[in-house]
mmCIF file of C-alpha atoms in Angstrom:
data_model
loop_
_atom_site.group_PDB
_atom_site.id
_atom_site.type_symbol
_atom_site.label_atom_id
_atom_site.label_comp_id
_atom_site.label_asym_id
_atom_site.label_seq_id
_atom_site.Cartn_x
_atom_site.Cartn_y
_atom_site.Cartn_z
ATOM 1 C CA MET A 1 53.727 100.595 123.600
ATOM 2 C CA GLN A 2 52.480 96.739 123.189
ATOM 3 C CA HIS A 3 54.167 94.564 120.057
ATOM 4 C CA ILE A 4 52.462 91.856 118.543
ATOM 5 C CA THR A 5 52.057 89.219 115.346
ATOM 6 C CA LEU A 6 49.051 88.343 114.538
ATOM 7 C CA LYS A 7 48.572 85.321 111.855
ATOM 8 C CA VAL A 8 46.111 86.930 109.709
ATOM 9 C CA GLU A 9 44.386 84.136 106.465
ATOM 10 C CA GLY A 10 42.925 85.302 103.298
ATOM 11 C CA MET A 11 45.674 87.756 102.250
ATOM 12 C CA THR A 12 46.833 87.119 98.447
ATOM 13 C CA CYS A 13 47.804 90.752 97.113
ATOM 14 C CA GLY A 14 48.556 94.082 97.689
ATOM 15 C CA HIS A 15 44.788 94.977 98.510
ATOM 16 C CA CYS A 16 45.056 92.726 101.043
ATOM 17 C CA VAL A 17 48.141 94.042 102.542
ATOM 18 C CA SER A 18 46.261 97.960 102.288
ATOM 19 C CA SER A 19 42.897 96.950 103.972
ATOM 20 C CA VAL A 20 44.131 94.696 106.630
ATOM 21 C CA GLU A 21 47.201 98.462 107.427
ATOM 22 C CA GLY A 22 44.073 100.579 107.023
ATOM 23 C CA ALA A 23 42.142 98.908 109.257
ATOM 24 C CA VAL A 24 44.974 98.555 111.974
ATOM 25 C CA LYS A 25 46.103 101.944 111.407
ATOM 26 C CA ASN A 26 42.007 103.308 111.358
ATOM 27 C CA VAL A 27 41.897 101.974 115.243
ATOM 28 C CA GLY A 28 45.042 103.256 116.629
ATOM 29 C CA ALA A 29 47.644 101.212 116.046
ATOM 30 C CA THR A 30 50.427 100.798 113.596
ATOM 31 C CA GLY A 31 50.858 97.311 111.663
ATOM 32 C CA LYS A 32 53.237 96.233 108.755
ATOM 33 C CA VAL A 33 51.735 93.170 107.048
ATOM 34 C CA ASP A 34 54.369 90.439 105.580
ATOM 35 C CA LEU A 35 52.401 88.658 102.574
ATOM 36 C CA SER A 36 54.671 85.924 102.058
ATOM 37 C CA ALA A 37 53.920 84.852 105.923
ATOM 38 C CA LYS A 38 50.494 85.701 106.291
ATOM 39 C CA THR A 39 51.864 88.002 109.311
ATOM 40 C CA VAL A 40 50.934 91.003 110.527
ATOM 41 C CA GLN A 41 53.542 92.922 112.939
ATOM 42 C CA ILE A 42 51.470 95.334 115.336
ATOM 43 C CA GLN A 43 51.976 98.475 117.614
ATOM 44 C CA PHE A 44 50.066 100.054 119.813
ATOM 45 C CA ASP A 45 49.258 101.943 123.044
ATOM 46 C CA GLU A 46 47.532 98.800 125.503
ATOM 47 C CA GLY A 47 46.019 101.583 127.610
ATOM 48 C CA LYS A 48 44.063 103.121 124.843
ATOM 49 C CA LEU A 49 43.398 100.153 122.627
ATOM 50 C CA SER A 50 42.592 96.854 123.107
ATOM 51 C CA LEU A 51 43.696 93.387 120.840
ATOM 52 C CA ASP A 52 40.691 92.059 120.437
ATOM 53 C CA LYS A 53 39.537 95.534 118.565
ATOM 54 C CA ILE A 54 42.495 95.032 116.540
ATOM 55 C CA LYS A 55 41.447 91.739 115.619
ATOM 56 C CA GLU A 56 38.211 93.359 115.475
ATOM 57 C CA ALA A 57 39.162 95.848 112.533
ATOM 58 C CA ILE A 58 40.732 93.408 110.675
ATOM 59 C CA GLU A 59 38.266 90.603 110.622
ATOM 60 C CA ASP A 60 35.741 93.376 109.385
ATOM 61 C CA GLN A 61 37.935 93.309 106.233
ATOM 62 C CA GLY A 62 37.061 89.721 105.321
ATOM 63 C CA TYR A 63 40.257 87.755 107.129
ATOM 64 C CA ASP A 64 40.440 85.191 109.423
ATOM 65 C CA VAL A 65 42.884 86.365 112.633
ATOM 66 C CA GLY A 66 44.502 83.014 113.776
#
C-alpha cells in the first residue's frame, strides 16, 4: 500500500471535503481530507491504481492538486 499526502487548493467547506473524499473513493483509494491544512491523505494499491488517476479524479471535481 502506498501512502501519500497531496495539497489540494480550492477546498473551503464540508461539501468540498465530501467531493474530494468521494472522488478518491470512486477510483478505488481511500482519502482523508484535512480542510484546515488543505491536504488529503491517500492510501492506495499502486499495483492497481496510479497517482495520476487519483489526481485526475480530484481535479475533475474542480480542485487544483499540487
